[in-house]
Coordinates of C-alpha atoms in Angstrom, one line a residue:
Chain A
M1 CA 2.0 7.5 -16.5
T2 CA 3.8 8.8 -19.7
P3 CA 6.8 11.6 -19.2
L4 CA 4.7 13.8 -21.8
Q5 CA 1.5 13.6 -19.5
L6 CA 3.7 13.7 -16.9
T7 CA 4.5 16.8 -17.5
T8 CA 2.1 18.2 -19.0
I9 CA 0.8 18.2 -15.6
I10 CA 3.5 20.1 -13.8
L11 CA 3.4 22.6 -16.7
E12 CA -0.5 23.4 -16.6
I13 CA -0.1 23.7 -12.5
V14 CA 2.3 26.3 -13.1
R15 CA 0.4 27.7 -15.0
R16 CA -1.8 27.7 -12.8
A17 CA 0.5 29.3 -10.0
W18 CA 1.0 32.0 -12.4
R19 CA -2.7 32.9 -13.9
R20 CA -3.6 33.7 -10.0
L21 CA -0.6 35.6 -9.5
L22 CA -1.5 38.3 -12.2
R23 CA -4.9 38.0 -11.4
Q24 CA -4.3 39.3 -7.7
P25 CA -2.4 42.2 -8.6
A26 CA -2.7 43.2 -4.6
R27 CA -0.8 40.2 -4.3
L28 CA 1.6 41.0 -6.7
V29 CA 2.4 44.9 -5.6
G30 CA 2.0 43.6 -1.5
A31 CA 5.0 41.0 -2.0
I32 CA 6.9 43.5 -4.4
G33 CA 6.0 46.9 -2.7
T34 CA 6.3 46.5 1.1
P35 CA 10.3 44.9 0.4
L36 CA 11.0 47.5 -2.0
L37 CA 9.8 50.1 0.6
L38 CA 11.2 48.8 2.9
W39 CA 14.5 49.0 1.0
L40 CA 13.7 53.1 0.2
L41 CA 13.4 54.0 3.7
I42 CA 16.1 52.0 5.5
A43 CA 18.8 52.7 2.9
S44 CA 18.0 55.6 2.4
G45 CA 18.0 56.8 6.0
A46 CA 20.8 54.6 7.1
A47 CA 22.7 55.7 4.0
R48 CA 25.2 58.1 6.0
S49 CA 25.3 56.5 9.7
F50 CA 26.5 53.3 8.8
T51 CA 28.7 51.6 6.5
P52 CA 28.7 48.1 6.3
V53 CA 32.0 46.5 7.0
G54 CA 34.3 45.4 4.4
F55 CA 31.8 46.8 1.9
D56 CA 33.1 51.1 2.2
E57 CA 32.7 51.6 -1.4
V58 CA 29.4 50.5 -3.0
G59 CA 27.6 52.1 0.1
Y60 CA 25.0 50.7 2.4
E61 CA 22.1 51.0 -0.9
A62 CA 24.0 48.5 -2.9
F63 CA 24.6 46.1 0.5
M64 CA 21.2 45.8 1.1
L65 CA 19.7 45.4 -3.0
P66 CA 20.9 41.6 -2.6
G67 CA 19.1 41.6 1.3
I68 CA 16.1 43.0 -0.3
M69 CA 15.7 40.6 -3.1
T70 CA 15.6 38.2 -0.6
L71 CA 12.7 39.5 1.1
I72 CA 10.9 40.1 -2.1
T73 CA 11.4 36.6 -3.0
V74 CA 11.1 35.1 0.6
F75 CA 7.5 37.1 0.4
A76 CA 6.4 36.4 -2.7
C77 CA 7.2 32.6 -2.1
I78 CA 5.3 32.1 0.8
F79 CA 2.6 33.7 -0.3
S80 CA 2.1 31.5 -3.2
S81 CA 2.3 28.2 -0.7
I82 CA -0.8 30.2 0.9
T83 CA -2.3 29.0 -2.1
I84 CA -2.2 25.4 -0.7
I85 CA -4.3 26.1 2.4
E86 CA -7.0 28.6 -0.1
D87 CA -7.4 25.3 -2.1
R88 CA -8.0 22.9 1.1
N89 CA -10.3 25.2 2.4
E90 CA -12.6 25.6 -1.3
G91 CA -12.2 21.7 -1.9
W92 CA -9.9 22.1 -4.7
L93 CA -6.7 20.3 -2.8
Q94 CA -9.5 17.3 -2.8
A95 CA -10.2 17.7 -6.2
L96 CA -6.5 17.1 -6.9
T97 CA -5.1 14.4 -4.2
V98 CA -7.8 11.9 -5.0
S99 CA -7.2 12.5 -9.2
P100 CA -4.9 9.4 -10.4
A101 CA -1.6 11.9 -10.8
P102 CA 0.9 11.7 -9.0
R103 CA 1.4 13.2 -5.6
W104 CA 5.0 14.2 -6.0
T105 CA 4.0 15.8 -9.4
I106 CA 2.0 18.0 -7.3
A107 CA 4.4 19.6 -5.6
V108 CA 7.2 19.5 -8.3
G109 CA 4.2 22.2 -10.0
S110 CA 3.6 24.2 -7.7
I111 CA 7.3 24.5 -6.4
A112 CA 7.9 25.3 -9.0
G113 CA 4.9 28.0 -10.0
G114 CA 5.2 29.5 -6.9
A115 CA 9.4 29.8 -7.1
T116 CA 8.7 31.2 -11.0
V117 CA 6.6 33.4 -10.0
G118 CA 9.0 34.4 -5.9
A119 CA 12.2 34.3 -8.7
L120 CA 10.6 36.7 -11.3
Q121 CA 9.2 39.6 -8.9
A122 CA 12.5 39.4 -7.1
L123 CA 14.6 39.6 -10.6
V124 CA 12.2 42.8 -11.0
L125 CA 14.7 44.8 -8.7
L126 CA 18.0 43.6 -11.1
P127 CA 18.1 46.2 -13.6
A128 CA 17.8 49.0 -10.5
A129 CA 21.6 47.5 -9.9
P130 CA 23.7 50.2 -12.2
L131 CA 21.8 52.7 -10.7
I132 CA 22.6 53.0 -7.6
G133 CA 26.7 52.0 -8.8
L134 CA 26.9 48.8 -9.5
A135 CA 28.3 47.4 -12.7
L136 CA 26.0 44.4 -13.9
T137 CA 27.8 42.3 -16.0
P138 CA 26.8 38.9 -17.8
Q139 CA 28.1 36.5 -16.1
G140 CA 26.9 38.6 -12.9
I141 CA 23.2 38.2 -13.8
V142 CA 23.2 34.6 -14.7
A143 CA 24.6 33.9 -11.1
A144 CA 22.3 36.5 -9.2
T145 CA 19.9 34.8 -11.3
A146 CA 20.5 31.8 -10.6
A147 CA 20.9 32.6 -6.5
V148 CA 17.0 34.3 -6.6
A149 CA 16.1 31.2 -8.9
C150 CA 17.5 28.3 -5.7
T151 CA 16.6 31.0 -2.6
A152 CA 12.7 30.9 -4.9
I153 CA 12.9 27.1 -5.4
A154 CA 13.9 27.0 -1.2
M155 CA 11.7 29.4 -0.3
T156 CA 8.1 27.8 -1.9
A157 CA 9.1 24.0 -1.0
L158 CA 9.8 25.2 2.9
G159 CA 6.2 27.0 2.3
L160 CA 4.5 24.0 1.4
A161 CA 5.9 21.6 3.4
F162 CA 4.2 23.6 7.1
A163 CA 1.5 24.7 4.6
W164 CA 0.3 21.1 3.5
R165 CA 0.6 20.1 7.6
C166 CA -1.4 23.5 8.3
E167 CA -5.4 24.5 9.0
S168 CA -5.8 27.7 8.7
S169 CA -3.5 30.7 6.7
A170 CA -3.7 32.3 10.2
G171 CA -1.7 30.0 12.0
F172 CA 0.6 29.4 8.9
H173 CA 1.2 32.9 8.8
G174 CA 2.2 32.5 12.7
V175 CA 4.7 29.9 11.9
M176 CA 6.0 31.4 9.2
N177 CA 7.4 34.7 11.3
I178 CA 8.6 33.5 14.0
V179 CA 10.9 31.2 11.5
L180 CA 11.0 33.5 8.6
M181 CA 11.5 36.7 9.5
P182 CA 14.7 36.0 12.2
M183 CA 15.5 33.8 9.6
W184 CA 15.9 36.9 6.7
L185 CA 17.1 39.1 9.6
L186 CA 20.1 36.9 10.3
S187 CA 21.1 36.2 6.3
S188 CA 23.3 38.9 6.0
A189 CA 20.8 41.2 4.0
M190 CA 20.8 43.8 6.6
F191 CA 24.3 44.0 7.9
P192 CA 27.3 42.0 6.6
I193 CA 28.8 38.9 8.8
D194 CA 32.1 40.2 9.2
G195 CA 30.9 43.2 12.0
A196 CA 28.7 40.9 13.7
S197 CA 29.8 39.2 17.3
A198 CA 31.0 35.9 17.6
W199 CA 27.6 33.9 18.7
I200 CA 25.3 36.0 15.5
R201 CA 28.3 35.5 13.3
A202 CA 28.3 31.5 13.7
V203 CA 24.7 31.2 13.8
M204 CA 24.2 33.7 10.6
Q205 CA 27.2 31.1 9.2
L206 CA 24.2 28.1 9.7
N207 CA 21.1 30.4 7.9
P208 CA 20.4 27.9 4.7
L209 CA 19.4 32.0 3.6
T210 CA 22.9 34.0 4.2
W211 CA 24.2 31.1 1.5
C212 CA 21.5 32.5 0.0
T213 CA 21.6 36.5 0.4
E214 CA 25.8 36.1 -0.3
A215 CA 24.6 34.3 -3.3
I216 CA 22.7 37.0 -4.9
R217 CA 24.8 39.7 -3.5
A218 CA 28.8 38.3 -4.4
P219 CA 28.0 38.8 -8.6
L220 CA 26.3 41.9 -8.1
L221 CA 29.4 43.8 -5.9
G222 CA 31.6 41.7 -7.0
G223 CA 33.1 38.4 -4.8
E224 CA 33.1 35.3 -4.6
W225 CA 30.1 34.1 -5.7
L226 CA 30.4 29.7 -6.2
T227 CA 30.7 28.1 -3.1
S228 CA 27.0 30.6 -1.5
L229 CA 25.0 29.3 -5.1
V230 CA 26.3 25.9 -4.3
L231 CA 25.7 25.8 -0.7
S232 CA 21.8 27.5 -1.8
A233 CA 22.0 24.6 -4.9
G234 CA 21.8 22.2 -2.0
F235 CA 19.6 23.2 0.6
A236 CA 17.2 23.7 -2.9
V237 CA 16.8 20.6 -3.3
A238 CA 17.1 19.0 0.4
M239 CA 13.9 21.4 0.6
I240 CA 12.3 19.4 -2.0
V241 CA 13.3 16.2 -1.5
I242 CA 11.0 17.5 2.4
A243 CA 8.3 18.7 0.2
T244 CA 8.0 16.5 -1.5
A245 CA 7.5 13.6 1.2
V246 CA 5.1 15.5 3.0
I247 CA 2.9 16.4 0.1
A248 CA 3.0 12.8 -0.7
R249 CA 3.2 10.7 3.0
R250 CA -0.3 11.3 3.1
P251 CA -3.3 13.6 2.0
K252 CA -4.3 16.8 4.0
A253 CA -8.1 16.1 3.1
Chain B
M1 CA -24.8 -9.5 -12.1
T2 CA -21.4 -10.9 -14.4
G3 CA -18.3 -9.1 -13.4
P4 CA -17.5 -7.8 -10.2
P5 CA -19.5 -4.9 -8.3
A6 CA -18.8 -1.5 -9.2
L7 CA -17.9 -0.3 -5.6
S8 CA -17.8 -3.7 -2.4
V9 CA -17.9 -2.5 1.2
R10 CA -16.5 -5.2 3.5
D11 CA -16.6 -5.0 7.5
V12 CA -15.4 -1.6 7.5
T13 CA -14.4 -0.7 10.8
F14 CA -12.5 3.7 11.1
A15 CA -11.8 5.4 13.8
Y16 CA -10.4 8.9 14.3
A17 CA -6.9 8.7 17.3
R18 CA -8.3 11.6 19.6
R19 CA -6.4 12.2 23.0
G20 CA -5.0 9.8 23.4
S21 CA -8.3 7.4 23.1
R22 CA -10.6 6.4 19.4
D23 CA -13.0 8.4 18.3
T24 CA -14.7 5.1 16.2
A25 CA -16.4 6.2 12.6
L26 CA -17.5 3.2 11.3
S27 CA -18.2 -0.1 12.5
G28 CA -18.6 -2.9 10.3
V29 CA -19.4 -1.3 6.4
S30 CA -20.8 -3.8 4.2
F31 CA -22.8 -2.9 1.0
D32 CA -22.4 -3.3 -2.4
V33 CA -23.0 -1.1 -5.3
A34 CA -23.8 -2.9 -9.2
P35 CA -22.2 -2.0 -12.3
G36 CA -24.5 1.2 -13.6
H37 CA -26.9 1.2 -10.4
R38 CA -27.8 5.1 -8.2
V39 CA -27.2 3.7 -4.6
A40 CA -27.8 7.0 -2.0
L41 CA -25.8 6.7 1.2
L42 CA -28.0 8.7 3.3
G43 CA -27.3 9.4 6.4
P44 CA -27.5 12.4 9.4
N45 CA -24.0 14.6 10.1
G46 CA -22.3 12.9 11.9
S47 CA -23.3 9.4 11.0
G48 CA -20.2 8.3 9.5
K49 CA -21.2 9.4 5.7
S50 CA -17.7 11.6 5.7
T51 CA -15.0 9.3 6.0
L52 CA -17.3 6.0 4.2
F53 CA -16.8 8.7 1.3
R54 CA -12.8 9.4 2.0
L55 CA -12.4 5.8 1.8
L56 CA -14.7 5.3 -1.1
C57 CA -12.2 7.6 -2.4
G58 CA -9.3 5.7 -2.0
A59 CA -7.7 9.0 0.3
I60 CA -7.8 7.2 3.5
T61 CA -7.7 3.6 4.7
P62 CA -9.7 1.3 6.6
A63 CA -8.6 0.0 10.0
T64 CA -10.0 -3.1 9.4
G65 CA -12.1 -4.4 6.2
T66 CA -11.4 -4.1 2.9
I67 CA -12.9 -1.8 -0.1
E68 CA -12.5 -2.1 -3.6
R69 CA -13.4 -0.3 -7.3
F70 CA -14.0 -3.6 -10.1
G71 CA -12.3 -5.7 -8.0
V72 CA -9.4 -3.9 -7.3
G73 CA -8.7 -2.3 -3.2
A74 CA -9.4 1.7 -3.1
T75 CA -6.0 2.3 -2.2
V76 CA -3.9 0.9 -5.2
A77 CA -7.1 0.8 -8.0
D78 CA -6.9 3.2 -10.8
R79 CA -8.2 5.9 -10.3
S80 CA -9.1 7.2 -13.9
D81 CA -11.9 6.1 -14.0
L82 CA -13.1 7.7 -11.0
G83 CA -15.1 10.8 -10.9
V84 CA -15.3 12.6 -7.2
V85 CA -17.7 15.5 -6.7
F86 CA -17.1 17.3 -3.4
P87 CA -19.3 19.1 -1.0
T88 CA -18.1 22.4 -2.0
P89 CA -16.4 22.8 -5.9
A90 CA -13.3 22.4 -6.5
L91 CA -12.6 24.7 -9.1
D92 CA -10.0 27.7 -8.5
K93 CA -12.5 31.1 -8.7
H94 CA -9.4 32.7 -10.4
L95 CA -8.7 30.7 -13.3
T96 CA -12.5 30.4 -16.0
V97 CA -13.9 27.5 -16.8
E98 CA -12.2 26.5 -19.5
E99 CA -8.4 26.8 -17.9
N100 CA -10.0 24.9 -14.3
L101 CA -11.5 21.7 -16.7
V102 CA -8.1 22.1 -18.6
L103 CA -6.3 21.5 -15.7
H104 CA -8.3 18.8 -14.3
G105 CA -8.6 17.2 -17.6
T106 CA -4.3 17.2 -17.3
L107 CA -4.2 15.6 -13.9
F108 CA -6.4 12.4 -15.9
G109 CA -3.9 12.3 -17.9
L110 CA -5.6 13.8 -20.8
S111 CA -3.4 16.0 -23.4
R112 CA -4.4 19.8 -23.4
A113 CA -5.2 19.7 -27.2
R114 CA -8.1 16.3 -26.0
V115 CA -9.1 18.7 -23.2
R116 CA -10.1 21.5 -24.8
D117 CA -12.0 19.6 -27.7
A118 CA -13.9 17.7 -25.1
I119 CA -14.9 20.6 -23.5
G120 CA -18.2 22.5 -25.8
P121 CA -19.6 19.1 -25.9
A122 CA -19.7 18.9 -21.9
L123 CA -21.4 22.3 -21.7
D124 CA -23.2 21.9 -24.3
R125 CA -24.7 18.3 -22.6
A126 CA -25.1 20.1 -19.5
G127 CA -27.2 23.1 -20.5
I128 CA -24.3 25.4 -19.7
P129 CA -22.1 26.2 -22.9
E130 CA -22.3 30.1 -22.2
V131 CA -20.3 29.8 -19.0
R132 CA -17.2 28.2 -20.9
T133 CA -14.6 31.3 -21.1
A134 CA -16.3 33.3 -17.9
R135 CA -14.9 33.2 -14.3
V136 CA -15.1 30.4 -11.8
S137 CA -15.6 33.7 -9.1
A138 CA -18.6 35.2 -11.0
L139 CA -21.3 32.3 -11.3
S140 CA -23.7 31.6 -9.1
T141 CA -23.7 28.5 -6.4
G142 CA -25.6 26.3 -9.0
L143 CA -23.8 26.6 -12.2
A144 CA -20.1 26.3 -9.7
R145 CA -22.0 23.2 -9.2
R146 CA -23.2 22.4 -12.3
V147 CA -19.3 22.7 -13.8
D148 CA -18.1 21.0 -11.2
L149 CA -19.9 18.0 -11.8
V150 CA -18.8 18.7 -15.5
R151 CA -15.1 18.1 -13.9
A152 CA -15.8 15.6 -12.5
L153 CA -17.3 13.5 -15.8
L154 CA -14.7 15.4 -18.0
P155 CA -11.8 12.7 -18.3
G156 CA -15.2 9.5 -18.6
P157 CA -15.6 7.5 -15.5
R158 CA -16.9 4.6 -15.0
L159 CA -18.0 5.5 -11.3
L160 CA -19.4 8.7 -9.9
L161 CA -18.7 9.4 -6.3
L162 CA -21.1 12.2 -5.1
D163 CA -20.5 14.1 -1.3
E164 CA -24.0 16.8 -0.3
P165 CA -24.0 18.0 -4.3
T166 CA -27.4 19.4 -4.0
L167 CA -26.6 21.2 -0.5
G168 CA -27.0 24.8 -0.5
L169 CA -28.9 24.5 -4.5
D170 CA -32.2 26.5 -4.8
P171 CA -34.7 23.4 -6.3
P172 CA -34.7 24.4 -9.9
S173 CA -30.9 24.9 -10.0
R174 CA -31.1 20.8 -7.3
T175 CA -34.3 19.4 -10.0
A176 CA -31.2 20.8 -12.8
F177 CA -27.8 19.2 -11.0
V178 CA -30.2 15.4 -10.7
D179 CA -31.4 15.4 -14.2
E180 CA -27.3 15.5 -14.8
I181 CA -27.6 12.9 -12.6
D182 CA -29.7 10.3 -13.9
S183 CA -28.6 11.6 -17.5
R184 CA -25.7 10.6 -17.0
A185 CA -26.6 7.6 -15.3
S186 CA -28.6 6.1 -18.5
D187 CA -25.7 5.6 -20.1
G188 CA -24.2 3.3 -17.5
L189 CA -22.4 5.3 -14.9
T190 CA -22.7 3.5 -11.9
V191 CA -23.3 6.9 -9.3
L192 CA -23.1 6.7 -5.1
M193 CA -24.1 9.7 -3.7
S194 CA -23.7 11.6 0.1
T195 CA -26.2 13.2 1.3
H196 CA -29.0 13.8 4.2
L197 CA -31.5 15.3 2.1
T198 CA -34.4 12.5 2.2
D199 CA -35.6 13.9 -1.4
A200 CA -32.6 13.8 -3.0
A201 CA -32.5 10.1 -2.2
E202 CA -36.1 9.4 -3.0
H203 CA -35.5 8.6 -6.7
F204 CA -32.5 6.8 -6.4
D205 CA -32.2 3.0 -7.3
R206 CA -31.3 1.7 -3.7
V207 CA -30.6 4.1 -0.3
V208 CA -28.3 2.6 2.2
L209 CA -29.3 4.3 5.3
L210 CA -26.3 5.1 7.6
H211 CA -26.7 5.9 11.1
E212 CA -24.1 5.7 13.9
G213 CA -21.2 4.9 11.9
R214 CA -23.3 1.4 11.2
V215 CA -25.7 0.4 8.0
A216 CA -29.2 0.6 9.9
A217 CA -30.8 -0.5 6.3
D218 CA -30.2 -1.0 2.9
D219 CA -32.8 -1.7 0.3
T220 CA -35.1 0.4 -2.7
P221 CA -36.8 3.1 -1.6
G222 CA -39.6 1.5 -2.6
A223 CA -38.9 -2.1 -0.1
L224 CA -37.9 0.3 2.6
R225 CA -41.0 2.0 2.5
H226 CA -43.3 -0.8 1.8
A227 CA -41.4 -3.0 4.5
I228 CA -43.3 -0.4 7.0
G229 CA -47.0 0.1 5.7
A230 CA -48.4 1.5 3.3
L231 CA -50.2 4.3 5.0
L232 CA -48.6 5.6 8.4
V233 CA -50.5 7.2 11.5
S234 CA -48.8 10.6 13.0
V235 CA -49.2 12.6 15.8
A236 CA -46.9 14.5 16.0
D237 CA -46.3 15.9 20.0
S238 CA -44.2 13.4 22.3
T239 CA -46.8 14.5 25.6
W240 CA -49.7 12.5 23.9
R241 CA -50.5 9.1 25.5
P242 CA -51.6 6.8 22.9
P243 CA -54.5 4.3 23.7
D244 CA -52.6 1.1 22.8
D245 CA -49.3 -0.9 22.0
A246 CA -49.7 0.0 18.0
W247 CA -47.8 3.5 17.9
T248 CA -43.8 3.6 18.7
L249 CA -43.0 6.8 19.9
R250 CA -40.0 8.2 17.2
G251 CA -38.0 11.3 17.6
A252 CA -41.5 13.6 19.3
T253 CA -42.9 11.5 16.8
W254 CA -45.8 8.7 17.8
E255 CA -46.5 6.2 14.8
R256 CA -48.4 3.5 13.2
A257 CA -48.7 1.6 9.9
A258 CA -52.6 2.5 9.4
P259 CA -54.9 -0.7 8.6
A260 CA -54.8 -2.3 5.8
D261 CA -59.3 -1.6 5.6
A262 CA -60.3 2.6 4.5
N263 CA -62.9 2.0 7.0
A264 CA -60.9 1.0 9.8
V265 CA -58.7 3.8 9.1
A266 CA -61.3 6.5 8.8
Q267 CA -62.0 5.3 12.2
L268 CA -59.0 5.2 13.7
V269 CA -58.4 9.2 12.6
G270 CA -62.1 10.1 13.4
S271 CA -61.3 8.6 17.2
L272 CA -57.5 11.0 17.2
A273 CA -60.2 13.9 16.2
A274 CA -63.0 12.9 18.6
D275 CA -60.5 13.3 21.5
G276 CA -58.9 16.6 19.8
T277 CA -55.5 14.7 18.7
P278 CA -54.4 16.2 15.3
C279 CA -52.6 13.2 13.2
S280 CA -52.3 12.8 9.6
V281 CA -52.7 9.8 7.7
T282 CA -49.2 10.0 4.8
P283 CA -47.6 7.1 2.8
P284 CA -44.7 6.0 4.5
T285 CA -41.4 8.8 3.4
L286 CA -37.5 8.0 3.6
E287 CA -37.8 10.1 6.8
H288 CA -40.5 7.3 8.3
V289 CA -37.9 5.2 7.3
F290 CA -35.0 5.9 8.3
R291 CA -36.6 6.7 12.1
H292 CA -38.4 3.2 12.4
A293 CA -35.2 1.5 11.5
T294 CA -32.6 3.7 13.9
G295 CA -35.2 5.2 16.5
A296 CA -34.3 8.9 15.3
A297 CA -35.3 11.6 13.3
L298 CA -32.8 12.7 10.5
A299 CA -33.3 16.1 11.9
D300 CA -32.9 14.5 15.5
A301 CA -29.9 13.2 15.0
E302 CA -28.6 15.6 12.9
A303 CA -28.3 18.1 15.6
A304 CA -27.4 15.2 18.3
P305 CA -23.8 16.7 19.0

C-alpha cells in the first residue's frame, strides 16, 4: 500500500473513534464529569486543611488541577481502549484483522483515535486555570498540551495492549483498576512527591504517570517542565512500540 | 479448470493447546474449490468448521498441511481479493451504513471518494438503497446482514468466504441473502459458505461434509443424495426392531434405501403399516446424506459436547 493509502486507513480509524464518542454522550459525561466532581469535592473540601509541600502560594485546587487532567486523560483513554473488546465481541475486529490493512495501521489508528479523544477531554479543563488564579502563558499552554498528549498516547496504548489480550470488558476493568488507580494515586496528582515518605517517594519517581502529571503541572504552576515532558514522551513512545507489537503479533479473533 | 484453484486445502491438521494436552480440531482435511464455484462446508457445531474458516482467512496457520488461495499460501496471499462474512455482522452499530462502508473500503486501499462512488450502486444492486444514511443500530438483523454482505463485496473480491451468514435470519431475509450470493456467483465470484443448515447448502454446486474434524463426503448435492438411493424409507423410532439387515440405525431413525420397483415399495410400506409401524418414504436430503456418511444426525452431533 502507498503512504497515502496507509494514512487514509489511520485517519478513518481516528474518525471512527470520534464519531463513537460524539454519539455516546454518556461516555463523554462519565469521562469528564466524574473526575471534575472529584476535583470540586476534594479540592474544595480539603483546600483549607491541606497545603501541599512546596506549593504554599497556589492552593490545593490549583495543585490538584493537573492531577485531575491526568485522571480525565486516563479514564477517557481507557474507555476508548475498551472499544477493542466490543469490536471483537461484535465481529468488527475479525473483519479488520483479515483485511489487507497492515496491523500496525490498526494499532496506530486506534492509539491516535483514543489519544485525541482522551486528550481533548482533559484539555477542556485548561480554561479553568485562570479562574483559580493560575496565569496561563502561550508557552505554558503549548507545553501542558504536549504533556497531556503524551499522557493520552501512553495510556491509550497501554489500554490497547491489555484490551487486545482480554476476553471480556469486566476482566479488562478489573486489571485496569488494579494497575491504574495505584498509578494515578502515586502520580503526585493528590499529594506532592516532596511531602511523601521515602519509599513512597521512590515509587512515585519511578511511576511514569508521575512524569506525565508533573509535565502537565510545571507549565501551569511555573516550573521546569522539559525533563518531565521528555520522560513522558519516552513513556508514550515505549507504549506505542509495546501496543503495536502486541497487535501485530497475533490476532485475537 | 485452467490455473490454480481459488482455494486449495491439503492435508490440513490443527489442534488447540488445552492445559498441557492438545485438542485436535482438524485431521487431514483436503478439498479444492474451483474458480467461480459455490461450495458449502456443511457440518454440525464442533465439527471444525469455525477453525477451518479461520485457517482459510489466514487468521491462524495449520499445524500441518497447506492452504492456498489462487496458488499462494493463505497467510502471505494478497488479502485484497478476499471477502469475508462472519456470523456476526462486522459493522459498527454507532456508525451509519455509509460510514461503515467507507471505513472498510479504505482498509482495502480504496480512496474515500472511490468508495463513496461505489456505495450507491452496491446498495442498489443489493436492493437496499434506502439504508445508506441509516445508523446500523437502527437496522433489523436481516438488513444488517445484507449490508454486511455489501461490505464484504464492495472491494471486489474474487473469493467470498461466509461463516454461518444466514444464522438467525427469517425465511424472507434468508432468501434475499442467498439470492444476492447467487447473483454474485453468476458473475464468476467463487463462494465458500460454512453452515450447519442443510437447506442452505442444498443449492450449492458442491457440498463438503465435515464431521469431527474430517471430510466425511465431498460431491455435488445430487451425487451425494443419489449415492444413498433415489428414495429412502425411514422409521423414526430407535426402539423398533427391523425385520432384516437392509435397515440401518442412523441417529434415532431406522433407514433403508427403497426398492427400485414401485410395487415393492408399496408392499414394504403396507407391511410396516400392518405391523403398526409408521414410516415415511422421501427423497434423501443432505441430512440423510450426513447420517449415512457419519452414522450421526446433524442435530445429534450438534447436541453432543
